[in-house]
Coordinates of C-alpha atoms (C1' of nucleotides) in Angstrom, one line a residue:
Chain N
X1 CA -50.1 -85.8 -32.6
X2 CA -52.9 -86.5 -29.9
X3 CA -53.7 -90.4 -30.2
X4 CA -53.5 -93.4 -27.9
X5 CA -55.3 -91.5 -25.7
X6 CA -57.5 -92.7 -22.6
X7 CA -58.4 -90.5 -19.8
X8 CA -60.5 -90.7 -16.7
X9 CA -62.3 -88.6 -14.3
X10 CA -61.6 -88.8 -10.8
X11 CA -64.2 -88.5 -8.5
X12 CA -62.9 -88.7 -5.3
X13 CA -59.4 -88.3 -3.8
X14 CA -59.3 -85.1 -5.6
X15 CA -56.9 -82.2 -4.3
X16 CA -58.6 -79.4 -2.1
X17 CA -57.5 -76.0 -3.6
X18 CA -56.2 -75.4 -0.6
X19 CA -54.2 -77.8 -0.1
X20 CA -53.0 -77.2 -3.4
X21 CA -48.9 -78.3 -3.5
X22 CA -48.5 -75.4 -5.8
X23 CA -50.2 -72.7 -4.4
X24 CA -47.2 -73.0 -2.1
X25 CA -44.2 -72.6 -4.3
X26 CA -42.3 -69.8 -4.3
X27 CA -43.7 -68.7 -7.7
X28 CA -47.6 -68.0 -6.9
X29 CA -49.3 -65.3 -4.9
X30 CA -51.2 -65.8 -1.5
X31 CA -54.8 -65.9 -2.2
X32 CA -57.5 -64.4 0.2
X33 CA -59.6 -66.6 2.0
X34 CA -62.9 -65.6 -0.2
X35 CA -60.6 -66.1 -3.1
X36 CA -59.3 -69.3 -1.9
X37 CA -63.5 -70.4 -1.4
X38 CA -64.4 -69.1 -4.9
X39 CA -61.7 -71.0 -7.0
X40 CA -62.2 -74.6 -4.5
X41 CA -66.4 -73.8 -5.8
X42 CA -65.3 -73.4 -9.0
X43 CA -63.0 -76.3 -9.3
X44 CA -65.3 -79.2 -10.7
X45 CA -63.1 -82.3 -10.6
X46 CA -59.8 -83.6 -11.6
X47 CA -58.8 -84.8 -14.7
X48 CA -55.7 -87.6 -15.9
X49 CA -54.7 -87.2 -19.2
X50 CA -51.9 -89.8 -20.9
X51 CA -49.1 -88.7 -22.5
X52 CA -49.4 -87.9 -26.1
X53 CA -53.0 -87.7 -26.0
X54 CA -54.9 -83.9 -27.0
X55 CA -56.6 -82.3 -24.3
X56 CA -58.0 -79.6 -26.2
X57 CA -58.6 -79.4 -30.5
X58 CA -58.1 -76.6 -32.9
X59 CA -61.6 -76.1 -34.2
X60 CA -63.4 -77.8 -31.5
X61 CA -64.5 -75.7 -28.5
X62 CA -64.8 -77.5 -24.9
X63 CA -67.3 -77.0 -22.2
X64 CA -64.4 -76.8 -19.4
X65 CA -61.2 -75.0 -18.9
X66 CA -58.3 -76.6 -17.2
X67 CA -55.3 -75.3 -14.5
X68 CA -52.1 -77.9 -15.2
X69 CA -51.6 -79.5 -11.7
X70 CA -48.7 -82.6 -13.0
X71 CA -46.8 -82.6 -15.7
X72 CA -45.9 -80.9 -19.2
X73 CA -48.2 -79.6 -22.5
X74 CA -47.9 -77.5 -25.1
X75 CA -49.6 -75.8 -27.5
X76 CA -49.4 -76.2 -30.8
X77 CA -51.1 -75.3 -34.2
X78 CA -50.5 -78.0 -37.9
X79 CA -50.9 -76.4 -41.1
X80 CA -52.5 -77.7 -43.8
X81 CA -49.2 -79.5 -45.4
X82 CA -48.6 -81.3 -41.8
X83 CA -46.1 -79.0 -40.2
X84 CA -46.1 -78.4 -36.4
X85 CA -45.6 -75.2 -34.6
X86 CA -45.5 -75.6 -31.3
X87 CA -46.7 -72.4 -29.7
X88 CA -45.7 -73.0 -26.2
X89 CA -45.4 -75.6 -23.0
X90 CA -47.4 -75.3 -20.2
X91 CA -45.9 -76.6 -17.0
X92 CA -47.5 -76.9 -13.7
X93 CA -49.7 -73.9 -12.6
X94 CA -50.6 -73.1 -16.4
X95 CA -54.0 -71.9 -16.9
X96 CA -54.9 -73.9 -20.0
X97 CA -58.2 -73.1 -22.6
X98 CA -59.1 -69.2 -22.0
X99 CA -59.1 -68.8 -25.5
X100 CA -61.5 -71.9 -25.8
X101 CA -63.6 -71.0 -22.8
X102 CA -63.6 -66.7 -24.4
X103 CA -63.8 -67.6 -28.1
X104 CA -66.5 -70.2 -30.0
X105 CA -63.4 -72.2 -31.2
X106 CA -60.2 -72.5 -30.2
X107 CA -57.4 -71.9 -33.1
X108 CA -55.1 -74.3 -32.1
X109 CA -54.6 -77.4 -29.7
X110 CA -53.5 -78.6 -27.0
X111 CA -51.7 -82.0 -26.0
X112 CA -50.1 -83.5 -23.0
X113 CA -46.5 -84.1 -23.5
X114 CA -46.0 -86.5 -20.3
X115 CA -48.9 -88.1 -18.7
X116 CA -50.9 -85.1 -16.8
X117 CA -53.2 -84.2 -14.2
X118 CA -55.8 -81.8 -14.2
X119 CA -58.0 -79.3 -12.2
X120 CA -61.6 -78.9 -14.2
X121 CA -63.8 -76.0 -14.3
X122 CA -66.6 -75.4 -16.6
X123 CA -66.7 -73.1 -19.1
X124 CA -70.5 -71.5 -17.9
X125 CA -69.1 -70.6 -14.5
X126 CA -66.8 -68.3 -16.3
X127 CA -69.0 -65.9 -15.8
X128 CA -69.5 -65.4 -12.7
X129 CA -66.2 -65.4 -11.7
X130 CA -65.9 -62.2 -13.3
X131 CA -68.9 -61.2 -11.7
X132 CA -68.4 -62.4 -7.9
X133 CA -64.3 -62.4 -7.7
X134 CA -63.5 -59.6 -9.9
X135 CA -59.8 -60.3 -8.7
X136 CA -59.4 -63.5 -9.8
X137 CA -61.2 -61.8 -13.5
X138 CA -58.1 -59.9 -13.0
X139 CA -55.6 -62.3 -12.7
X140 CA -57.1 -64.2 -15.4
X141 CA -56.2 -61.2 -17.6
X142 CA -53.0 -61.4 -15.8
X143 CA -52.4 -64.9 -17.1
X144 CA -53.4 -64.0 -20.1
X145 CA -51.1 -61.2 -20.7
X146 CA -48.4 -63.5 -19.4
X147 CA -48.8 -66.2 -21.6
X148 CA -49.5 -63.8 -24.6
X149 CA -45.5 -62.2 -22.8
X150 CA -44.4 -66.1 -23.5
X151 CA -45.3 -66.3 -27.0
X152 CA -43.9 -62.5 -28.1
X153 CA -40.7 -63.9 -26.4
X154 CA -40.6 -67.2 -28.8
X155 CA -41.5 -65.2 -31.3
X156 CA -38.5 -63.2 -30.8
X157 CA -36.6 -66.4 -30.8
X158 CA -37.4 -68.0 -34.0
X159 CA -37.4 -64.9 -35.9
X160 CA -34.8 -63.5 -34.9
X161 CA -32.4 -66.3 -33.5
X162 CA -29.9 -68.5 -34.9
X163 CA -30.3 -72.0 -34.2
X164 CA -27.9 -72.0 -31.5
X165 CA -29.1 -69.4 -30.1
X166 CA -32.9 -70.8 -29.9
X167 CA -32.0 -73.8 -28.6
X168 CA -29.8 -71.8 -25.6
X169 CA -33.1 -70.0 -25.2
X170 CA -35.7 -72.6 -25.1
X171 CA -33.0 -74.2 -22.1
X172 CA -32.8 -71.1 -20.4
X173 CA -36.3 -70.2 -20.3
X174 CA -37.1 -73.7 -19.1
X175 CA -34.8 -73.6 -16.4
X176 CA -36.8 -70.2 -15.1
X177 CA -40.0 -71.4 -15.5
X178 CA -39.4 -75.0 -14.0
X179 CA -37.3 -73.2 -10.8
X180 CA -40.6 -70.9 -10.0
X181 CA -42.7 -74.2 -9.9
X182 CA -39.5 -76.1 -7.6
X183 CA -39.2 -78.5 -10.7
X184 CA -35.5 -77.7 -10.4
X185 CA -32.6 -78.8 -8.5
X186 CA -29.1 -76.7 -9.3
X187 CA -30.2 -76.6 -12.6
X188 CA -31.0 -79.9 -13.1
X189 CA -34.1 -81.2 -14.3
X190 CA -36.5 -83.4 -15.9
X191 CA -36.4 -82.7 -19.7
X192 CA -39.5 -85.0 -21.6
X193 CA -39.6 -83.2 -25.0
X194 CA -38.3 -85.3 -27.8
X195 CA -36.1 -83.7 -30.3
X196 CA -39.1 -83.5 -32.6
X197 CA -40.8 -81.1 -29.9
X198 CA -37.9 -79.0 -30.0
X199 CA -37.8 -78.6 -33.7
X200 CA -41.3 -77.9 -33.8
X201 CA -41.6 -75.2 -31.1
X202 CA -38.5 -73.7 -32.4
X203 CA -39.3 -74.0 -36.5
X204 CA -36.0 -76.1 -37.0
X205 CA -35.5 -79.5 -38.8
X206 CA -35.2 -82.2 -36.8
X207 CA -31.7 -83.1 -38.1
X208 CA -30.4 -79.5 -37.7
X209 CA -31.9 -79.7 -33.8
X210 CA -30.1 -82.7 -33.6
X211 CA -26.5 -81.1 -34.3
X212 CA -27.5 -77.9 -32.9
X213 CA -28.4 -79.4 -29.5
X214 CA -25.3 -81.7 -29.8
X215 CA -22.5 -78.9 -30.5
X216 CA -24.6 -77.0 -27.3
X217 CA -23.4 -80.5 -25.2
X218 CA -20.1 -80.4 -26.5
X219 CA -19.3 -76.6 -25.8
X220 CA -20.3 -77.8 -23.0
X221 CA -22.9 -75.5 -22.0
X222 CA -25.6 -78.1 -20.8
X223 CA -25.9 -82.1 -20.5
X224 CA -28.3 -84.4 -21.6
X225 CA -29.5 -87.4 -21.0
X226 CA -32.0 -90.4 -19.0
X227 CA -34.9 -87.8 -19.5
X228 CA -32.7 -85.4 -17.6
X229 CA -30.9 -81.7 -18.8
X230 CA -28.5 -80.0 -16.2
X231 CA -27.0 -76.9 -17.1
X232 CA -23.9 -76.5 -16.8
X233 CA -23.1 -72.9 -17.5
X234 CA -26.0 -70.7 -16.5
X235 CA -24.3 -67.5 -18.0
X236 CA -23.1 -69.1 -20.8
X237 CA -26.1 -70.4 -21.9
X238 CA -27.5 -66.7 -21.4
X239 CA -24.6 -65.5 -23.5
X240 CA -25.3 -67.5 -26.3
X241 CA -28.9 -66.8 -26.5
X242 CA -28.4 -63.6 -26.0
X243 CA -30.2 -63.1 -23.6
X244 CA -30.1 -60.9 -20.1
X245 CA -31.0 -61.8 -16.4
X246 CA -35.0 -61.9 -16.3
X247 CA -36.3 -61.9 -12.0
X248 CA -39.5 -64.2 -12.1
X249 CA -42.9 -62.4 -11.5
X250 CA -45.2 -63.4 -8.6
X251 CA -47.7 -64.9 -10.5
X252 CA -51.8 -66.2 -9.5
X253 CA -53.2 -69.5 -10.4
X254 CA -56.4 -70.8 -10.2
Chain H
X1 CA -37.7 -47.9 -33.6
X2 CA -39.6 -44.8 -31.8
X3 CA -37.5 -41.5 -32.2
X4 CA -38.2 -37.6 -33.9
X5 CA -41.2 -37.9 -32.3
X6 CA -43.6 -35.0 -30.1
X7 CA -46.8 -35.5 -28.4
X8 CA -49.4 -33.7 -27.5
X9 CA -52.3 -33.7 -25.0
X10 CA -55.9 -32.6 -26.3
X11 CA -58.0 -31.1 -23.5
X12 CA -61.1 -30.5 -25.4
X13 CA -62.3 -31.7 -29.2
X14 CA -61.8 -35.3 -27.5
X15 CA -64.5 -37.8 -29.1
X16 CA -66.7 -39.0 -26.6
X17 CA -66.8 -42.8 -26.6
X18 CA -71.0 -42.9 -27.2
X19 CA -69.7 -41.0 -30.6
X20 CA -66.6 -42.6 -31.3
X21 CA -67.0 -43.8 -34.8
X22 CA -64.9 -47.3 -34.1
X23 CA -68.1 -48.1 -32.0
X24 CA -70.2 -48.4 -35.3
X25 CA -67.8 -50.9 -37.2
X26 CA -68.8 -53.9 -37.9
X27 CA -66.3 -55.5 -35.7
X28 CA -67.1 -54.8 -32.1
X29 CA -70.0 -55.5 -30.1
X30 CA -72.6 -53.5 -29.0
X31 CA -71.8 -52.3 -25.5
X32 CA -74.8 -51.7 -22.6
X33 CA -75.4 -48.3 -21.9
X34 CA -73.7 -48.6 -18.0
X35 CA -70.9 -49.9 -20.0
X36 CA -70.4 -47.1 -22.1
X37 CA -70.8 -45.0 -18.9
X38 CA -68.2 -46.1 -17.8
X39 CA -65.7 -46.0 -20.3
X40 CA -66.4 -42.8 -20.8
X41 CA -65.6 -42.4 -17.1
X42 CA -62.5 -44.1 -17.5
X43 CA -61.2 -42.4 -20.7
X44 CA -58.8 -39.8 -19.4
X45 CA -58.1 -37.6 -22.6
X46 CA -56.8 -38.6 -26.0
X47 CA -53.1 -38.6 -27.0
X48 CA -51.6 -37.6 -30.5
X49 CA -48.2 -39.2 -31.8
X50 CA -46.0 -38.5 -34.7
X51 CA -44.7 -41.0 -37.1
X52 CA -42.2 -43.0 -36.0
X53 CA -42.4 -42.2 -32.0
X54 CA -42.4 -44.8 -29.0
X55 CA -45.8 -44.7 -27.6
X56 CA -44.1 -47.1 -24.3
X57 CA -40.9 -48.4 -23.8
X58 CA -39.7 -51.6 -22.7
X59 CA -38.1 -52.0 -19.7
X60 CA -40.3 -49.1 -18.2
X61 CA -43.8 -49.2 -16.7
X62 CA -46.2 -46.4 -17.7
X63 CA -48.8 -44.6 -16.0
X64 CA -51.1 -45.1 -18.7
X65 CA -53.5 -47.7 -21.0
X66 CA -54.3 -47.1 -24.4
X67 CA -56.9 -47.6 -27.0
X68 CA -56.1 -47.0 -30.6
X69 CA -58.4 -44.7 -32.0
X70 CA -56.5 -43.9 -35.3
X71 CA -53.7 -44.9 -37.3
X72 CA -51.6 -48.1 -37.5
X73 CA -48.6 -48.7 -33.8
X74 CA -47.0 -51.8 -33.8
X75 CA -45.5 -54.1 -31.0
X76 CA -42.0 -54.8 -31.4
X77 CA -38.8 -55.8 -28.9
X78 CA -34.9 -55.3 -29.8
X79 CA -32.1 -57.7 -29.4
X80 CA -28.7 -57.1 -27.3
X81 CA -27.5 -56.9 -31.0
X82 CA -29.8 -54.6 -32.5
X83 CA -32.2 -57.2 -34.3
X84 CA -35.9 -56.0 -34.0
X85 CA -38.3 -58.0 -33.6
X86 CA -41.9 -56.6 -34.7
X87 CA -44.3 -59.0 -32.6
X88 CA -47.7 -58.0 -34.0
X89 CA -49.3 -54.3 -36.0
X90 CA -52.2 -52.4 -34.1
X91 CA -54.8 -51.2 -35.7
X92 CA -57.9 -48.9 -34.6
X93 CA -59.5 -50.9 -31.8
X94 CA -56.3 -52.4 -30.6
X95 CA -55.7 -52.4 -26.8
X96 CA -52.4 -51.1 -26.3
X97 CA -50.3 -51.7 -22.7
X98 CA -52.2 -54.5 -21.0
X99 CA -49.1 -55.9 -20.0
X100 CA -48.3 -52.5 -19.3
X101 CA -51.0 -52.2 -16.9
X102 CA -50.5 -56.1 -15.3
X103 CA -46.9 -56.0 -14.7
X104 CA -44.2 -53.7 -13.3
X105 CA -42.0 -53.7 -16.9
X106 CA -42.9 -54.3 -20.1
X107 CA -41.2 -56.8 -22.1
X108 CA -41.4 -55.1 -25.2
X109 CA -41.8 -51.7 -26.6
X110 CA -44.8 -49.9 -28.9
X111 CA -44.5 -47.5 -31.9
X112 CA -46.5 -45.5 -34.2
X113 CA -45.9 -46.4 -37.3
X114 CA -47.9 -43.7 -38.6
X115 CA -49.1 -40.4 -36.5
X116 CA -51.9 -41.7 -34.0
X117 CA -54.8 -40.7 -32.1
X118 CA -54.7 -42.7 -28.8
X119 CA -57.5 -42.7 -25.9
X120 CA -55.7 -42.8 -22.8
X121 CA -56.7 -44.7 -19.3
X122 CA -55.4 -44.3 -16.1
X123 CA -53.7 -47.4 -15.2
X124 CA -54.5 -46.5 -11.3
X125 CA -58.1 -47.0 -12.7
X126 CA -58.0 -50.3 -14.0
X127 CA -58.6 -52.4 -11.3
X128 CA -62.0 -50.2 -10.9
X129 CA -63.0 -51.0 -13.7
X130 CA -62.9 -55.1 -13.2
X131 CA -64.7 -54.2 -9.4
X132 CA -67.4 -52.1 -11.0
X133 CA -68.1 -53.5 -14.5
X134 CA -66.7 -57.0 -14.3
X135 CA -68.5 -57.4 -18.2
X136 CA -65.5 -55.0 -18.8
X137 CA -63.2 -56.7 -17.3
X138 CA -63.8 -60.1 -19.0
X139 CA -63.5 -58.3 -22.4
X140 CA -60.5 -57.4 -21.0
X141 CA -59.1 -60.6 -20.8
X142 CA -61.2 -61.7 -24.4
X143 CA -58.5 -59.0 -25.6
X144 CA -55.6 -60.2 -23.8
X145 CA -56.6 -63.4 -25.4
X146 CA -57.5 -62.5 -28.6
X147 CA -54.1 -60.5 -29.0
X148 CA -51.9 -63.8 -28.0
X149 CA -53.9 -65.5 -30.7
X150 CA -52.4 -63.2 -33.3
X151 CA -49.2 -63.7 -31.8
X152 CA -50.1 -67.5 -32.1
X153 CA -50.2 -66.6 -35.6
X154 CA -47.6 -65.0 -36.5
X155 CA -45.0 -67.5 -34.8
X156 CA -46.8 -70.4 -36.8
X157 CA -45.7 -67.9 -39.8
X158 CA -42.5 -67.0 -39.0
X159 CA -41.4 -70.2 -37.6
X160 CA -43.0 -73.3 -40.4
X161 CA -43.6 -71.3 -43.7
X162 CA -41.3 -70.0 -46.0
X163 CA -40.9 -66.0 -47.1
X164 CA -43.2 -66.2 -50.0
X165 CA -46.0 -67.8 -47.8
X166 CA -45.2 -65.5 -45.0
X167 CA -45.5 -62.5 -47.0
X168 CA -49.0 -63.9 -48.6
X169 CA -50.1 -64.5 -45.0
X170 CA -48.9 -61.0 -43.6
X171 CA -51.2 -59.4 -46.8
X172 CA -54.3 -61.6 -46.0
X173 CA -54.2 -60.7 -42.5
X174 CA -54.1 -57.2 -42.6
X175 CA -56.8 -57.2 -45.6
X176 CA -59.3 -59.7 -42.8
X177 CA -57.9 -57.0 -39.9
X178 CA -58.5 -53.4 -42.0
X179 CA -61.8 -54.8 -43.4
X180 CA -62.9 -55.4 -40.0
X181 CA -62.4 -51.7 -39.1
X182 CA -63.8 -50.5 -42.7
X183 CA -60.2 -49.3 -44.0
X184 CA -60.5 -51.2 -46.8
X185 CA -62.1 -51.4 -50.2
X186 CA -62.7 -53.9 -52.7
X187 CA -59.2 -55.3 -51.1
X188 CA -57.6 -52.8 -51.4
X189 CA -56.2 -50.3 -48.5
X190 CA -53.2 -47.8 -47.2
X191 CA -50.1 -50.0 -46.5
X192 CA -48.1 -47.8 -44.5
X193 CA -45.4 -50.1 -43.5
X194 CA -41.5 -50.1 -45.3
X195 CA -40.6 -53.2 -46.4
X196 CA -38.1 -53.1 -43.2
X197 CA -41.3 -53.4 -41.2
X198 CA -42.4 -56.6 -43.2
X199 CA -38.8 -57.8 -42.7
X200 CA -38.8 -57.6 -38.8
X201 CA -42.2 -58.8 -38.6
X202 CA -41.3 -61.9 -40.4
X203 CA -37.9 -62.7 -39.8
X204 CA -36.7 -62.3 -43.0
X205 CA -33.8 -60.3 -44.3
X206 CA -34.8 -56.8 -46.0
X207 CA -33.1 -57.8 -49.2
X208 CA -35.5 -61.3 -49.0
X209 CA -38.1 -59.5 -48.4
X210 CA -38.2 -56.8 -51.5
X211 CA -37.2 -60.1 -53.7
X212 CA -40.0 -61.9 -52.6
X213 CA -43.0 -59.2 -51.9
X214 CA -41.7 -58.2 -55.6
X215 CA -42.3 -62.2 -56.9
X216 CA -45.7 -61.7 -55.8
X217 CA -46.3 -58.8 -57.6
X218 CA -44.9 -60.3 -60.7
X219 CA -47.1 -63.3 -59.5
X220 CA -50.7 -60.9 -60.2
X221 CA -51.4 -62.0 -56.7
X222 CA -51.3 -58.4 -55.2
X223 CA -50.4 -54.8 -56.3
X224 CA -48.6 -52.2 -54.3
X225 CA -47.2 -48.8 -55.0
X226 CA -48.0 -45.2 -53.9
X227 CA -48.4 -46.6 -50.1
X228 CA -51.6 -48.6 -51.2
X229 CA -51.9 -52.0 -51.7
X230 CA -54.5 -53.6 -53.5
X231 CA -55.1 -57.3 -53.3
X232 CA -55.7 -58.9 -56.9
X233 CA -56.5 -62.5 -56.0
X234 CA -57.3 -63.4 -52.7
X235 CA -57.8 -66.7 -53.7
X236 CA -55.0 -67.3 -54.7
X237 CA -53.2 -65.3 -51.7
X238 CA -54.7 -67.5 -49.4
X239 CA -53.3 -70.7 -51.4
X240 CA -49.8 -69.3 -51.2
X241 CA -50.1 -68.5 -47.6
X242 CA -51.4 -72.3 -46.7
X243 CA -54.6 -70.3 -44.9
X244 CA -58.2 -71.4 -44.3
X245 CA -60.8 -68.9 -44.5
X246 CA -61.3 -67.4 -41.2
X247 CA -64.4 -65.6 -40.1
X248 CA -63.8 -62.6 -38.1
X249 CA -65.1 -62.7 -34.4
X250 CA -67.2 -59.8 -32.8
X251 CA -65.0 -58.2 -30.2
X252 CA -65.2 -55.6 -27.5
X253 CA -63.3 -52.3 -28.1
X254 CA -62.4 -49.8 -24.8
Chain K
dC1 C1' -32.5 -29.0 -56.9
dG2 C1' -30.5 -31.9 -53.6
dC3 C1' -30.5 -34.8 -49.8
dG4 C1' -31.9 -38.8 -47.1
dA5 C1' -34.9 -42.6 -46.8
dA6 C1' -36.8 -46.4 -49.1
dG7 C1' -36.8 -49.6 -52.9
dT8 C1' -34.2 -52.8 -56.5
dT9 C1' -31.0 -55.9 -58.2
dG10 C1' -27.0 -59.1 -58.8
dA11 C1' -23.4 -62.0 -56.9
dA12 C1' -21.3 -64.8 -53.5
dA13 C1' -21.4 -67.1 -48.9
dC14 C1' -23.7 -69.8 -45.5
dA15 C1' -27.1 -71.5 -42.3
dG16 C1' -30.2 -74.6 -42.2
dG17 C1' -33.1 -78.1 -44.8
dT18 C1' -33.6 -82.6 -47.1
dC19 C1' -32.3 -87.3 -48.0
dA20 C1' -30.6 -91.5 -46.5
dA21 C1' -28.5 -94.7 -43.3
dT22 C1' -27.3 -96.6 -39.0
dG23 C1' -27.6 -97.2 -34.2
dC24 C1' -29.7 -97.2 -29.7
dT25 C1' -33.6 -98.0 -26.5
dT26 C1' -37.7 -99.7 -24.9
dG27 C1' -41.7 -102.3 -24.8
dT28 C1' -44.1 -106.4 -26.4
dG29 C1' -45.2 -111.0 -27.4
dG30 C1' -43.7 -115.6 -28.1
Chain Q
dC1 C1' -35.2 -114.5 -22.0
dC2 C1' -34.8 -113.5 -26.7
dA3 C1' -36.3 -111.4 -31.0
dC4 C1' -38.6 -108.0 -33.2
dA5 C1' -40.9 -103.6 -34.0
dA6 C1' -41.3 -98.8 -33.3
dG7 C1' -39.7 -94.6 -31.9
dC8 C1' -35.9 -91.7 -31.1
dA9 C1' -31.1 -90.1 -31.6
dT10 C1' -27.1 -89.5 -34.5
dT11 C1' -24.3 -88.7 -38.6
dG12 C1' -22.7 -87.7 -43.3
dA13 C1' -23.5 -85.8 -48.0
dC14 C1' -25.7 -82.7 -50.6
dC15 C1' -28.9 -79.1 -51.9
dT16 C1' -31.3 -74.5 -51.6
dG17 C1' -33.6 -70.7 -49.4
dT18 C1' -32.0 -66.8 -47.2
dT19 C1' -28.5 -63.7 -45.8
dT20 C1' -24.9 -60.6 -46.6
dC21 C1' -22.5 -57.3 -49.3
dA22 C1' -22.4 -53.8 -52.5
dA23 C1' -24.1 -50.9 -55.8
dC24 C1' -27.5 -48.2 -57.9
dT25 C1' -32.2 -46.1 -58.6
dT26 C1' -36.3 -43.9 -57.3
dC27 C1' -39.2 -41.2 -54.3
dG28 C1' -40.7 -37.6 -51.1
dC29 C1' -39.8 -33.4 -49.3
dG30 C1' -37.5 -28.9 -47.8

DNA sequence: CGCGAAGTTGAAACAGGTCAATGCTTGTGG
DNA sequence: CCACAAGCATTGACCTGTTTCAACTTCGCG
């Protein structure tokens, strides 16, 4: 899955944490000054990762841990025959590797799905962040319950969902996550995943996403296209993925 | 889903966490004597549930944290149209209500699936806890963590194997889980869960699920009857269930 | 002993998977 | 600027794992 890969440090022009585009959007929660000093300390660099290419490896363990700053990942785990699950997409504010940087190695991967930029910390400073800035060792928790929040709700999905249904989900879900991060205009927005990466996250066959997705655009629900999904019918969409009105939690990020 | 049920509060014959027996397994870490201060600090009583009661709710917050100290709960949400959902079983050790404690609702809601012995925490305590014994707080997160990795799991299950294999994979993981907390022998170990349970957990119908749990009976892979279930070939369990070997990690227990 | 919950089993229906082609883009090199 | 390759989307036909429906049995317990 990971391959063509090239990726490059930055060592200058690098984004000031507080300056931080994101920490501005309407999804994140003000930091405190001291807060604000700890996490700009404990950011170590910037990162560019091409599209396709693994930024973390199941089995591997890495000396840093990563916030998403530009662009779409996802996790994902490949079983012995080949088959992909993929776990869950990380979009802009994402803290990414707190099971590599907590555990010796990490049980799945991760890959960039477009091309990606990233803040750097190491791994050995872990520490003392719990140590110096217990509230920022609390929102790490905090990110950690959320994403663990993410999963149980895909989990939901794909047992319990008919393909429809998933696919209504996965759209939905997007469209609230992309809104809180202002990666969303009227329900319009750039959609990068292939078809595979649909199938995979929500344990479909390609050719049955294919239709699925397709009878979704002709009931007219959503369109598709360029790169590009718009929604057409919010509540309709909900309807058929059963699912009810979520309001967004204000969320940290380092 | 959680109903019959009655709880009761002990006020004395609590076991004091130096004691607690968990402490000794083989699973969990060794904890510094301020840390076990502490704990025992933050341990507000102990909490006994019936069979079959809600220990929280979704859509409700609750006042209070959990660790479970005996008997098996499990994590589990409902659909608009009844579906359940079981997300992941707890077992002694297991954290219960982080998300409890991090946001305002829970997504999801926790049973007993047999009659429990909870420790309780204040929630209004928890963010004392990361202040005065950050080393607590990160195991915190190593839990939030290490749940979202079963959850990980069971999606990669549910969503890219097929019943037999999910069943197989269900039986291994409970048998690396229980032996962890020494409930099991020789492979073999109370199985407390209906077959309903193993449906929800895994997506599968009931009807699929007592078809196929009985195939790999026939198959000499495992036996079960009388509430037990005794693994016959692990071996070949794992084959079935397209799993690695995993070795267990040393965790922190609250 | 009798009731309700849980487990079994067979038959029929269907959602979704697999196989196999074909078309559409896009990027690359000649 | 065109031809080709490679990846992705689309469609039809067919096949099968799983679901659904409908009994019937067994177990645990008052």
């Amino acid at each position: 899955m990971g391959d063509k890969g090239r990726a490059s440090r930055q060592a200058g022009g690098v984004v000031a944490c507080v300056d931080c585009p994101l920490r501005h959007q309407a999804a994140f929660r003000q930091f405190a000054p001291e807060e604000l000093a700890f996490v700009t300390h404990f950011k170590a660099g910037e990162l560019q990762i091409t599209a396709g290419t693994d930024i973390l490896l199941a089995e591997h363990n890495s000396a840093h841990l990563f916030t998403l700053l530009r662009g779409w990942a996802y996790r994902y785990s490949l079983l012995p025959d080949g088959r992909r699950q993929i776990l869950n997409f990380l979009l802009p504010g994402d803290f990414i590797g707190l099971q590599a940087g907590l555990f010796d190695a990490m049980q799945h991967s991760v890959a960039a799905l477009t091309d990606v930029t990233l803040c750097v910390f190491q791994r050995s400073e872990l520490w003392s962040l719990y140590r110096e800035q217990p509230s920022l060792g609390y929102d790490l928790t905090w990110l950690a319950a959320n994403e663990e929040a993410l999963v149980d709700a895909n989990l939901v999905a794909v047992g319990q969902r008919t393909a429809l249904a998933r696919i209504a989900y996965l759209i939905v879900q997007f469209h609230a996550r992309l809104e809180g991060v202002g990666m969303s205009q009227h329900g319009r927005f750039a959609f990068p995943l292939t078809q595979q990466h649909v199938a995979d996250a929500l344990g479909l066959s390609l050719v049955h996403t294919n239709k699925t997705l397709r009878r979704l655009v002709k009931l007219g629900a959503v369109k598709v296209g360029g790169g590009m999904l718009a929604i057409a019918r919010l509540d309709q969409l909900r309807a058929i993925a059963g699912l009810e009105e979520a309001k967004p939690r204000s969320r940290p990020i380092l």
